[in-house]
Amino acid sequence: MNDARISAPLVTDFDTVIVGAGFAGLYMLHKLREDGFTARVFEAGTGVGGTWYWNRYPGARCDIESVDYSYSFSPELEQEWQWSERYPRQPEILAYLNHVADRFDLRRDIQLETRVTAAHFDQRTGLWRVATDRGQHVTARYCVMATGCLSLPKRPDFPGVERFAGDWYLTAAWPREPVDLTGKRVGVIGTGSTAIQVIPQVAREAAHLTVFQRTANFSVPARNGPLPAAEQQRIKADYPARRGISRDSLFGVPVAMPAAPQRTRDIPPAELRQMLETLWAQGGAMSLLAAAPDVIVDPEANAIVAEFVREKIRATVKDPKVAALLCPSTHPLGTKRLCLDTDYYETYNRDNVTLVDLRATPIEQITEHGLRTSAAEYPLDVLIFATGFDAMTGALNSIDIRGQDGLSLKQAWADGPQTYLGLASAGFPNMFLITGPQSPSVFSNMVVSIEQHVAWIAECMAYLREQGIACIEASPQAQAGWVAHVAEVANSTLMPQTDSWYVGANVPGKPRVFTPYLGGVGPYRRHCEQVAARGYEGFELIRRPVAA
Ligand code: NA7
């Protein structure tokens, strides 16, 4: 970048444009306002909440405990908000985010029902020009993408879908009005985390539920239930310590990283069995992974824990043929998102539930009255697509983002995302990504990772202002080093071999790259802090021209 080309204008519409009003966008706005920056948030939904605004399907719930899946930036907020259950339901998370928007008076800087369509960096002025689907054009020095990791759902592209005479729904775009499934014959396509939440709910309501499964997944019981006031009080009395452990942990949950982790295979079998039984009885997917983190590295450890879960499935599901179909066999445990459920396997003991194996009998087409596989036609009144997302890069690539010399982000990332720390991308000055690709993001408690990124970005902007720096841009060398490091860490695990959305395998034509950073939330945080402490090492900083 050449300083001489930047003639910073005196006036911009906003210091920062923030795209998205979910957990990330809301806190980014609050933090920037506190630090004396102006900001405008653009949000496509008719309300705030991001992921938790859109994913309102029956059974939608977070798989991180409510006391941990919440902001820590305000001690008052964390003390005053009362969670009703161990794992929060979508309506409760949405109510929480609306409370946050009101409590911190955020709404006046949020423009709803507005989708950002383009963001172009103007080299001459050093500003971002942002366009929306309402025909607006605004300028800002910084552009912060708070677009979420799982926010672009895959559209159903099954042959014949347009002919279906019944109602169909995408879990990630569930209607705001109640959907009555009573007495209906319902089909659910997919058995990922979303479907595993939807299926038990739908089975209770529908006349009949047919589940179309391509890949069986591992799921761990949530053991959800009310969160007693006394228990919540006890946690809140010690919140700073609990939050501190999460920030330093592997996954952003309050399970401390062991100094010298024990290898699962070295634990005497009886002791290991006892440990797994205890974890199973307590519930929680993240606790299981955190207790035996080597399952994603060591095939032997993985086989032990995977077989333990398969045993539990066989013990729960009465029909041995159905149990066998539900036992995952195509991938090591944890290499696809480890799911969390309430009564998922038990649901297959109901008389009104049928499981269809799409590996043996693939979908041929959706017909006017149902769905046809290679073996049979299933008459349906309602079809629910729980078929996943174009994860981590989809939402970013769907905006026309152009940086230096008109370089498009999509083009720059044609072979997979290229970022420095998952926070920025070379060629795109003054653009920040919150929980971007190649940061811990989806492999962590998102709220912990979001707060870390927001704090880092705000501190960076304050530094630039103080130092009179017009532009910050990731250097291509630092970026190449980070991308290689992310790949090296991933390649030391079993993760990249499995076809999952972590590697983009669920979207035809998407480059196969393992995208989250697996180095752990705590070590990653320390690395980002070091980068800042060293004057933003790995970034190029361009001073504001004196005459501007
Ligand atoms: P996932 O985890 O991507 O699950 C999608 C499911 O849909 C999965 O079982 C897929 O089977 C199935 N699927 C997708 N396309 C098809 C087609 N064409 N035919 C049959 N089956 C299909 O998405 P979720 O929404 O459940 O979860 C995403 C994340 O959101 C989750 O991990 C949490 O972090 C929150 P496949 O496995 O590809 O064979």
Coordinates of C-alpha atoms and ligand atoms in Angstrom, one line a residue:
M1 CA 0.0 0.0 0.0
N2 CA 1.2 3.5 -0.8
D3 CA 0.6 6.3 1.7
A4 CA 0.7 8.9 -1.0
R5 CA -2.4 7.5 -2.5
I6 CA -4.5 8.0 0.6
S7 CA -6.0 11.4 1.0
A8 CA -8.1 11.0 4.0
P9 CA -11.3 13.0 3.8
L10 CA -12.4 15.1 6.7
V11 CA -15.8 13.5 7.0
T12 CA -17.1 10.0 6.8
D13 CA -20.6 8.8 7.5
F14 CA -19.4 6.6 10.3
D15 CA -16.1 5.5 11.7
T16 CA -17.3 1.9 11.4
V17 CA -19.9 -0.1 9.5
I18 CA -20.7 -3.4 11.3
V19 CA -22.5 -6.1 9.3
G20 CA -24.8 -8.2 11.4
A21 CA -26.6 -7.7 14.8
G22 CA -26.0 -11.0 16.5
F23 CA -23.8 -11.6 19.5
A24 CA -20.8 -10.2 17.7
G25 CA -22.4 -7.1 16.1
L26 CA -24.2 -6.0 19.2
Y27 CA -21.1 -6.1 21.4
M28 CA -18.9 -4.6 18.7
L29 CA -21.3 -1.6 18.5
H30 CA -21.4 -1.2 22.3
K31 CA -17.6 -1.4 22.6
L32 CA -16.9 1.1 19.8
R33 CA -19.4 3.6 21.2
E34 CA -17.8 3.3 24.6
D35 CA -14.5 4.0 23.0
G36 CA -15.8 7.1 21.3
F37 CA -16.2 5.8 17.7
T38 CA -19.4 6.2 15.6
A39 CA -20.8 3.0 14.1
R40 CA -23.8 1.8 12.1
V41 CA -25.0 -1.8 12.2
F42 CA -26.8 -3.2 9.2
E43 CA -28.9 -6.3 9.9
A44 CA -30.9 -8.3 7.4
G45 CA -33.4 -9.6 10.0
T46 CA -36.4 -7.7 11.3
G47 CA -34.9 -7.9 14.7
V48 CA -31.5 -8.3 16.4
G49 CA -30.2 -11.8 17.4
G50 CA -28.4 -13.1 14.3
T51 CA -28.2 -16.9 14.5
W52 CA -30.8 -16.9 17.3
Y53 CA -33.1 -14.7 15.3
W54 CA -33.2 -17.0 12.3
N55 CA -32.9 -20.5 13.9
R56 CA -36.3 -20.7 15.6
Y57 CA -37.1 -24.2 14.6
P58 CA -38.8 -26.5 17.3
G59 CA -36.2 -27.6 19.8
A60 CA -33.6 -24.9 18.9
R61 CA -31.2 -24.7 21.8
C62 CA -27.6 -23.9 22.5
D63 CA -25.2 -26.7 23.2
I64 CA -23.2 -24.6 25.6
E65 CA -24.5 -24.0 29.1
S66 CA -26.4 -20.7 29.5
V67 CA -24.2 -19.3 32.3
D68 CA -21.3 -19.6 29.9
Y69 CA -23.0 -18.8 26.6
S70 CA -23.5 -15.2 27.7
Y71 CA -21.5 -11.9 27.7
S72 CA -19.0 -11.3 30.4
F73 CA -18.2 -7.7 29.5
S74 CA -20.8 -6.2 32.0
P75 CA -20.7 -7.6 35.6
E76 CA -24.1 -5.9 36.1
L77 CA -25.6 -7.6 33.1
E78 CA -24.3 -11.0 34.0
Q79 CA -25.6 -10.7 37.5
E80 CA -29.1 -9.4 36.7
W81 CA -30.0 -11.7 33.8
Q82 CA -31.6 -15.0 35.1
W83 CA -31.3 -18.1 33.0
S84 CA -34.1 -20.6 33.4
E85 CA -32.4 -23.8 32.2
R86 CA -29.0 -25.4 32.1
Y87 CA -29.0 -25.1 28.2
P88 CA -30.8 -22.0 26.9
R89 CA -33.6 -22.3 24.4
Q90 CA -33.6 -20.1 21.3
P91 CA -36.5 -17.8 22.6
E92 CA -34.6 -17.2 25.8
I93 CA -31.3 -16.4 24.0
L94 CA -33.2 -14.1 21.7
A95 CA -34.9 -12.4 24.7
Y96 CA -31.5 -12.0 26.3
L97 CA -30.0 -10.3 23.1
N98 CA -33.1 -8.0 22.9
H99 CA -32.5 -7.1 26.6
V100 CA -28.9 -6.3 25.8
A101 CA -29.9 -4.1 22.8
D102 CA -32.3 -2.2 25.1
R103 CA -30.1 -2.1 28.2
F104 CA -27.2 -0.6 26.3
D105 CA -29.4 1.6 24.1
L106 CA -28.0 -0.1 21.0
R107 CA -31.0 0.1 18.7
R108 CA -30.5 3.7 17.6
D109 CA -27.4 2.7 15.7
I110 CA -28.9 -0.5 14.2
Q111 CA -30.7 -0.5 10.8
L112 CA -32.8 -3.6 10.5
E113 CA -34.2 -5.2 7.4
T114 CA -31.2 -4.1 5.5
R115 CA -28.7 -6.5 3.8
V116 CA -25.3 -5.3 3.0
T117 CA -24.7 -6.2 -0.7
A118 CA -21.3 -4.7 -1.3
A119 CA -18.3 -3.2 0.5
H120 CA -15.6 -1.7 -1.7
F121 CA -12.4 -0.2 -0.4
D122 CA -11.6 3.1 -2.0
Q123 CA -7.8 3.3 -2.2
R124 CA -7.8 7.1 -2.8
T125 CA -9.6 8.0 0.4
G126 CA -8.7 4.9 2.4
L127 CA -12.4 4.4 3.2
W128 CA -14.9 1.6 2.8
R129 CA -17.9 2.3 0.6
V130 CA -20.8 0.1 1.7
A131 CA -23.9 -0.5 -0.3
T132 CA -27.2 -2.0 0.9
D133 CA -30.2 -3.7 -0.7
R134 CA -32.1 -0.5 0.2
G135 CA -30.0 1.5 -2.3
Q136 CA -28.0 3.2 0.5
H137 CA -24.3 4.0 0.1
V138 CA -22.3 4.9 3.2
T139 CA -18.7 5.5 3.9
A140 CA -16.7 4.3 6.9
R141 CA -13.1 4.0 7.8
Y142 CA -13.5 0.5 9.1
C143 CA -15.7 -2.4 8.1
V144 CA -16.4 -5.1 10.7
M145 CA -17.9 -8.3 9.4
A146 CA -20.0 -9.7 12.3
T147 CA -21.7 -12.0 9.8
G148 CA -21.6 -15.3 11.8
C149 CA -20.1 -18.6 11.0
L150 CA -23.3 -20.5 10.3
S151 CA -25.6 -17.9 8.7
L152 CA -25.9 -18.9 5.1
P153 CA -28.2 -22.0 4.9
K154 CA -27.8 -24.4 2.0
R155 CA -30.9 -24.1 -0.2
P156 CA -32.7 -27.3 -0.9
D157 CA -31.6 -28.4 -4.4
F158 CA -33.3 -31.8 -4.5
P159 CA -34.8 -32.6 -7.9
G160 CA -38.5 -31.9 -7.8
V161 CA -38.6 -29.8 -4.7
E162 CA -40.6 -27.1 -6.6
R163 CA -43.4 -29.7 -7.3
F164 CA -44.0 -30.5 -3.6
A165 CA -47.6 -29.8 -2.8
G166 CA -47.2 -29.7 1.0
D167 CA -45.4 -27.2 3.1
W168 CA -41.6 -27.2 3.4
Y169 CA -39.4 -25.4 5.8
L170 CA -35.7 -24.7 6.2
T171 CA -34.7 -24.9 9.9
A172 CA -32.5 -21.9 9.5
A173 CA -35.3 -19.8 8.1
W174 CA -38.1 -21.0 10.3
P175 CA -41.3 -18.9 10.2
R176 CA -42.0 -16.5 13.0
E177 CA -45.6 -17.7 13.2
P178 CA -46.2 -21.0 14.9
V179 CA -46.1 -24.1 12.6
D180 CA -48.8 -26.6 13.5
L181 CA -47.6 -30.2 12.7
T182 CA -50.4 -31.9 14.5
G183 CA -51.8 -34.8 12.6
K184 CA -49.3 -34.3 9.7
R185 CA -46.9 -36.7 8.0
V186 CA -43.6 -35.0 8.4
G187 CA -40.2 -35.8 6.8
V188 CA -36.9 -34.4 8.1
I189 CA -33.9 -34.5 5.9
G190 CA -30.6 -34.5 7.8
T191 CA -29.3 -35.8 11.1
G192 CA -26.8 -33.1 12.1
S193 CA -27.0 -31.0 15.3
T194 CA -30.1 -29.2 14.1
A195 CA -32.0 -32.2 13.1
I196 CA -31.1 -34.0 16.3
Q197 CA -32.8 -31.1 18.2
V198 CA -35.8 -31.0 15.8
I199 CA -36.6 -34.7 15.5
P200 CA -37.7 -35.4 19.2
Q201 CA -39.9 -32.3 19.1
V202 CA -41.5 -33.1 15.8
A203 CA -42.1 -36.7 16.7
R204 CA -44.2 -35.6 19.7
E205 CA -46.4 -33.4 17.5
A206 CA -46.7 -35.1 14.1
A207 CA -48.9 -38.1 13.2
H208 CA -45.8 -39.7 11.7
L209 CA -42.2 -38.6 11.3
T210 CA -39.8 -40.1 8.7
V211 CA -36.2 -39.2 9.2
F212 CA -34.0 -39.3 6.1
Q213 CA -30.4 -40.0 7.3
R214 CA -27.3 -40.0 5.1
T215 CA -24.7 -40.0 7.9
A216 CA -25.3 -41.2 11.5
N217 CA -23.8 -38.7 14.0
F218 CA -22.5 -39.1 17.5
S219 CA -24.6 -37.4 20.1
V220 CA -24.3 -36.9 23.8
P221 CA -27.2 -36.3 26.2
A222 CA -27.6 -32.7 27.4
R223 CA -29.2 -33.7 30.7
N224 CA -31.0 -30.4 30.4
G225 CA -33.3 -29.1 33.1
P226 CA -34.2 -26.1 35.1
L227 CA -31.3 -24.1 36.5
P228 CA -32.2 -23.7 40.2
A229 CA -31.8 -20.2 41.5
A230 CA -29.4 -21.3 44.3
E231 CA -27.2 -23.0 41.8
Q232 CA -27.2 -19.9 39.5
Q233 CA -26.4 -17.7 42.5
R234 CA -23.5 -19.9 43.4
I235 CA -22.1 -19.7 39.9
K236 CA -22.6 -15.9 39.7
A237 CA -20.9 -15.4 43.0
D238 CA -17.7 -16.8 41.4
Y239 CA -18.3 -15.6 37.9
P240 CA -14.9 -13.9 37.3
A241 CA -13.0 -17.0 38.1
R242 CA -15.3 -19.2 35.9
R243 CA -15.0 -16.8 33.0
G244 CA -11.2 -16.7 33.5
I245 CA -11.0 -20.5 33.2
S246 CA -13.1 -20.4 30.0
R247 CA -10.9 -17.7 28.5
D248 CA -7.8 -19.8 29.1
S249 CA -9.3 -23.1 28.1
L250 CA -9.3 -25.2 25.0
F251 CA -12.9 -24.6 23.9
G252 CA -14.0 -21.5 25.8
V253 CA -15.8 -23.5 28.5
P254 CA -14.9 -23.7 32.2
V255 CA -12.8 -26.8 32.0
A256 CA -9.2 -25.9 32.8
M257 CA -6.5 -27.1 30.3
P258 CA -4.5 -29.8 32.1
A259 CA -0.8 -29.0 32.5
A260 CA 0.2 -32.5 31.5
P261 CA -2.8 -34.1 29.7
Q262 CA -3.2 -37.8 30.3
R263 CA -3.5 -39.9 27.2
T264 CA -6.9 -41.6 27.2
R265 CA -5.4 -44.9 26.1
D266 CA -3.1 -44.8 29.2
I267 CA -6.0 -44.6 31.6
P268 CA -6.7 -48.0 33.2
P269 CA -9.8 -49.4 31.5
A270 CA -12.0 -49.6 34.6
E271 CA -11.1 -46.0 35.5
L272 CA -11.7 -44.7 32.0
R273 CA -15.1 -46.5 31.9
Q274 CA -16.0 -44.8 35.2
M275 CA -14.9 -41.4 33.9
L276 CA -17.0 -41.9 30.7
E277 CA -20.0 -43.1 32.6
T278 CA -19.7 -40.0 34.9
L279 CA -19.4 -37.7 31.9
W280 CA -22.4 -39.4 30.2
A281 CA -24.5 -39.1 33.3
Q282 CA -23.6 -35.4 33.7
G283 CA -24.2 -34.7 30.0
G284 CA -22.5 -32.2 27.7
A285 CA -20.6 -32.6 24.5
M286 CA -18.0 -30.0 25.2
S287 CA -17.2 -31.5 28.6
L288 CA -16.7 -34.9 27.0
L289 CA -14.3 -33.4 24.4
A290 CA -12.5 -31.3 27.0
A291 CA -12.1 -34.3 29.3
A292 CA -10.5 -36.4 26.6
P293 CA -9.1 -33.9 24.1
D294 CA -6.8 -36.5 22.5
V295 CA -9.8 -38.2 20.9
I296 CA -9.4 -35.8 18.0
V297 CA -5.7 -36.7 17.7
D298 CA -5.3 -40.3 18.7
P299 CA -7.3 -42.9 16.7
E300 CA -7.0 -45.4 19.5
A301 CA -8.5 -43.0 22.1
N302 CA -11.1 -42.1 19.6
A303 CA -12.1 -45.7 19.0
I304 CA -12.5 -46.3 22.7
V305 CA -14.8 -43.3 23.3
A306 CA -16.7 -43.8 20.0
E307 CA -17.4 -47.4 21.0
F308 CA -18.6 -46.3 24.4
V309 CA -21.1 -43.9 22.7
R310 CA -22.2 -46.7 20.2
E311 CA -22.8 -49.0 23.2
K312 CA -25.1 -46.3 24.7
I313 CA -27.0 -46.0 21.4
R314 CA -27.5 -49.8 21.3
A315 CA -28.7 -49.8 24.9
T316 CA -31.2 -47.1 24.2
V317 CA -32.7 -48.0 20.8
K318 CA -34.9 -51.1 21.1
D319 CA -34.9 -52.2 17.5
P320 CA -31.4 -53.6 16.8
K321 CA -31.6 -52.8 13.1
V322 CA -32.5 -49.1 13.8
A323 CA -29.8 -49.0 16.5
A324 CA -27.2 -50.3 14.0
L325 CA -28.2 -47.6 11.5
L326 CA -27.9 -44.9 14.2
C327 CA -24.4 -46.0 15.2
P328 CA -21.9 -43.8 13.4
S329 CA -19.4 -45.8 11.4
T330 CA -18.2 -43.4 8.8
H331 CA -16.0 -41.0 10.8
P332 CA -14.1 -40.7 14.1
L333 CA -16.1 -39.2 17.0
G334 CA -15.8 -35.4 17.2
T335 CA -14.6 -35.0 13.6
K336 CA -18.1 -33.9 12.7
R337 CA -19.7 -31.6 15.3
L338 CA -20.4 -33.7 18.4
C339 CA -24.1 -33.2 18.9
L340 CA -26.0 -32.6 22.1
D341 CA -29.5 -34.0 22.5
T342 CA -32.5 -34.5 24.6
D343 CA -34.2 -37.8 23.9
Y344 CA -32.8 -38.1 20.4
Y345 CA -32.1 -41.9 20.4
E346 CA -35.2 -42.6 22.6
T347 CA -37.3 -41.0 19.9
Y348 CA -36.6 -44.0 17.6
N349 CA -38.5 -46.2 20.0
R350 CA -41.7 -44.4 19.2
D351 CA -44.3 -46.1 16.9
N352 CA -44.7 -43.0 14.8
V353 CA -41.0 -42.6 13.8
T354 CA -39.3 -44.3 10.8
L355 CA -35.6 -44.0 9.9
V356 CA -34.6 -44.2 6.3
D357 CA -31.0 -45.0 5.3
L358 CA -30.1 -42.7 2.4
R359 CA -26.8 -44.4 2.0
A360 CA -28.5 -47.7 1.0
T361 CA -31.4 -46.0 -0.7
P362 CA -30.6 -42.5 -1.9
I363 CA -33.1 -39.8 -2.6
E364 CA -34.2 -39.8 -6.2
Q365 CA -36.6 -36.9 -6.1
I366 CA -39.2 -35.0 -4.2
T367 CA -42.6 -35.6 -5.7
E368 CA -45.8 -33.7 -5.5
H369 CA -46.9 -35.8 -2.5
G370 CA -43.7 -36.8 -0.8
L371 CA -40.2 -38.1 -1.3
R372 CA -39.0 -40.9 -3.4
T373 CA -35.8 -42.9 -2.7
S374 CA -34.4 -45.6 -4.8
A375 CA -36.5 -48.1 -2.8
A376 CA -39.8 -46.4 -2.0
E377 CA -42.0 -43.4 -2.0
Y378 CA -42.8 -41.8 1.3
P379 CA -46.1 -39.7 1.3
L380 CA -45.6 -36.5 3.3
D381 CA -47.5 -33.4 4.2
V382 CA -44.5 -31.4 5.4
L383 CA -40.8 -31.5 4.6
I384 CA -38.2 -30.0 6.9
F385 CA -34.7 -29.4 5.5
A386 CA -32.1 -29.6 8.3
T387 CA -29.4 -29.8 5.7
G388 CA -26.8 -27.3 7.0
F389 CA -24.9 -24.2 6.0
D390 CA -22.3 -22.9 3.7
A391 CA -20.3 -22.5 6.9
M392 CA -17.7 -19.9 7.9
T393 CA -17.0 -18.4 4.4
G394 CA -20.5 -18.5 2.9
A395 CA -21.9 -15.3 4.4
L396 CA -18.7 -13.3 3.6
N397 CA -18.5 -14.6 0.1
S398 CA -22.1 -13.7 -0.6
I399 CA -21.3 -10.0 -0.2
D400 CA -19.4 -8.3 -3.0
I401 CA -16.3 -7.4 -1.0
R402 CA -13.5 -5.7 -2.8
G403 CA -10.2 -4.5 -1.4
Q404 CA -7.0 -3.2 -2.9
D405 CA -7.0 -2.8 -6.7
G406 CA -10.6 -4.1 -6.9
L407 CA -9.5 -7.5 -5.6
S408 CA -12.6 -9.5 -4.6
L409 CA -12.7 -11.5 -1.4
K410 CA -14.2 -14.4 -3.2
Q411 CA -11.4 -14.4 -5.7
A412 CA -8.8 -14.0 -3.0
W413 CA -10.3 -17.0 -1.2
A414 CA -10.9 -19.1 -4.3
D415 CA -8.6 -21.8 -2.9
G416 CA -9.9 -21.4 0.6
P417 CA -9.9 -18.6 3.2
Q418 CA -6.7 -16.6 3.6
T419 CA -6.6 -14.7 6.8
Y420 CA -4.2 -13.5 9.4
L421 CA -5.4 -14.8 12.8
G422 CA -8.9 -15.1 11.4
L423 CA -9.2 -11.3 12.1
A424 CA -8.1 -9.8 8.8
S425 CA -7.2 -10.7 5.2
A426 CA -4.3 -9.3 3.2
G427 CA -5.5 -6.9 0.5
F428 CA -8.5 -5.8 2.6
P429 CA -7.3 -2.9 4.7
N430 CA -9.3 -1.8 7.7
M431 CA -11.6 -4.7 7.4
F432 CA -12.0 -6.9 10.5
L433 CA -13.6 -10.3 10.8
I434 CA -15.2 -11.4 14.0
T435 CA -14.6 -15.1 14.6
G436 CA -13.5 -15.3 11.0
P437 CA -12.1 -18.4 9.3
Q438 CA -8.8 -19.7 10.9
S439 CA -9.7 -18.5 14.3
P440 CA -11.1 -20.9 17.0
S441 CA -14.7 -19.8 16.1
V442 CA -17.0 -22.8 15.7
F443 CA -14.6 -25.0 17.7
S444 CA -15.2 -22.9 20.8
N445 CA -17.9 -21.3 22.9
M446 CA -18.7 -18.6 20.3
V447 CA -19.5 -15.9 22.9
V448 CA -16.0 -16.2 24.5
S449 CA -14.4 -16.0 21.1
I450 CA -16.6 -13.1 20.0
E451 CA -15.7 -11.1 23.1
Q452 CA -12.0 -11.7 22.6
H453 CA -12.2 -10.5 18.9
V454 CA -14.3 -7.5 19.7
A455 CA -12.0 -6.4 22.5
W456 CA -8.9 -6.9 20.2
I457 CA -10.5 -5.0 17.3
A458 CA -11.6 -2.1 19.5
E459 CA -8.2 -1.9 21.1
C460 CA -6.6 -1.9 17.7
M461 CA -8.8 0.9 16.4
A462 CA -8.0 3.0 19.5
Y463 CA -4.3 2.4 18.9
L464 CA -4.6 3.5 15.2
R465 CA -6.4 6.6 16.2
E466 CA -3.9 7.5 18.9
Q467 CA -1.0 6.9 16.5
G468 CA -2.5 8.7 13.6
I469 CA -2.5 5.6 11.4
A470 CA -4.9 5.6 8.5
C471 CA -4.8 2.0 7.5
I472 CA -4.0 -1.4 8.9
E473 CA -3.6 -4.4 6.6
A474 CA -2.4 -8.0 7.2
S475 CA 0.9 -8.6 5.5
P476 CA 0.8 -11.4 2.9
Q477 CA 3.8 -13.1 4.6
A478 CA 2.2 -13.1 8.1
Q479 CA -1.0 -14.3 6.6
A480 CA 0.8 -17.2 4.7
G481 CA 2.5 -18.1 8.0
W482 CA -0.8 -18.2 9.9
V483 CA -2.6 -20.2 7.2
A484 CA 0.2 -22.7 7.2
H485 CA 0.1 -22.9 11.0
V486 CA -3.7 -23.4 11.1
A487 CA -3.3 -26.2 8.5
E488 CA -0.4 -27.8 10.4
V489 CA -2.3 -27.9 13.7
A490 CA -5.4 -29.3 11.9
N491 CA -3.2 -31.9 10.1
S492 CA -1.9 -33.2 13.4
T493 CA -5.5 -34.2 14.2
L494 CA -8.0 -36.6 12.7
M495 CA -10.3 -33.7 11.8
P496 CA -9.4 -32.9 8.2
Q497 CA -10.0 -36.5 6.9
T498 CA -13.7 -36.5 7.6
D499 CA -16.2 -35.0 5.1
S500 CA -17.7 -32.3 7.3
W501 CA -18.7 -28.6 7.0
Y502 CA -15.5 -27.9 8.9
V503 CA -13.7 -28.7 5.6
G504 CA -16.5 -27.4 3.4
A505 CA -17.3 -30.9 2.1
N506 CA -21.0 -30.3 2.4
V507 CA -21.0 -27.6 -0.3
P508 CA -20.3 -28.9 -3.8
G509 CA -17.4 -27.2 -5.4
K510 CA -16.1 -25.6 -2.2
P511 CA -12.4 -25.9 -1.7
R512 CA -11.5 -28.5 0.9
V513 CA -9.8 -26.7 3.7
F514 CA -10.0 -27.3 7.4
T515 CA -11.2 -23.8 8.5
P516 CA -11.4 -23.4 12.3
Y517 CA -8.2 -23.0 14.3
L518 CA -7.6 -25.9 16.7
G519 CA -4.8 -24.5 18.8
G520 CA -7.2 -23.7 21.7
V521 CA -9.0 -20.6 22.8
G522 CA -6.4 -19.8 25.6
P523 CA -3.2 -20.1 23.5
Y524 CA -4.9 -18.3 20.6
R525 CA -5.9 -15.4 22.8
R526 CA -2.3 -15.1 24.1
H527 CA -1.0 -15.1 20.6
C528 CA -3.3 -12.3 19.5
E529 CA -2.3 -10.3 22.6
Q530 CA 1.3 -10.7 21.7
V531 CA 0.7 -9.5 18.2
A532 CA -0.9 -6.3 19.6
A533 CA 1.8 -5.8 22.2
R534 CA 4.4 -5.9 19.5
G535 CA 2.8 -3.0 17.7
Y536 CA 0.6 -5.2 15.5
E537 CA 3.3 -7.5 14.3
G538 CA 2.4 -9.0 11.0
F539 CA 0.3 -6.1 10.0
E540 CA 1.3 -3.1 7.8
L541 CA 0.4 0.2 9.3
I542 CA 0.1 3.2 7.1
R543 CA 0.3 6.7 8.6
R544 CA -2.3 9.4 7.8
P545 CA -0.8 11.9 5.4
V546 CA 0.1 15.1 7.4
A547 CA -1.7 17.4 5.0
A548 CA -5.0 15.4 5.0
Ligands
NA7_1 P1 -25.0 -30.1 9.5 O1 -24.3 -30.5 10.7 O2 -24.2 -29.7 8.3 O3 -26.0 -31.2 9.1 C1 -26.7 -31.3 7.9 C2 -27.4 -32.6 7.8 O4 -28.1 -32.7 6.6 C3 -26.4 -33.8 7.8 O5 -26.9 -34.9 8.4 C4 -26.2 -34.0 6.3 O6 -25.8 -35.3 5.9 C5 -27.6 -33.8 5.8 N1 -27.6 -33.4 4.4 C6 -27.1 -32.3 3.8 N2 -27.4 -32.4 2.5 C7 -28.0 -33.5 2.2 C8 -28.5 -34.1 1.0 N3 -28.3 -33.6 -0.1 N4 -29.1 -35.3 1.2 C9 -29.2 -35.9 2.4 N5 -28.8 -35.4 3.5 C10 -28.2 -34.2 3.4 O7 -26.0 -28.8 9.8 P2 -26.7 -28.5 11.1 O8 -27.6 -27.4 10.8 O9 -27.3 -29.7 11.7 O10 -25.6 -28.1 12.1 C11 -24.8 -27.0 11.8 C12 -24.2 -26.4 13.0 O11 -25.1 -25.4 13.6 C13 -24.0 -27.3 14.2 O12 -22.8 -28.1 14.1 C14 -23.9 -26.4 15.4 O13 -22.7 -25.8 15.5 C15 -24.9 -25.3 15.0 P3 -24.2 -35.6 5.7 O14 -23.6 -35.6 7.1 O15 -23.6 -34.5 4.9 O16 -24.1 -36.9 5.1

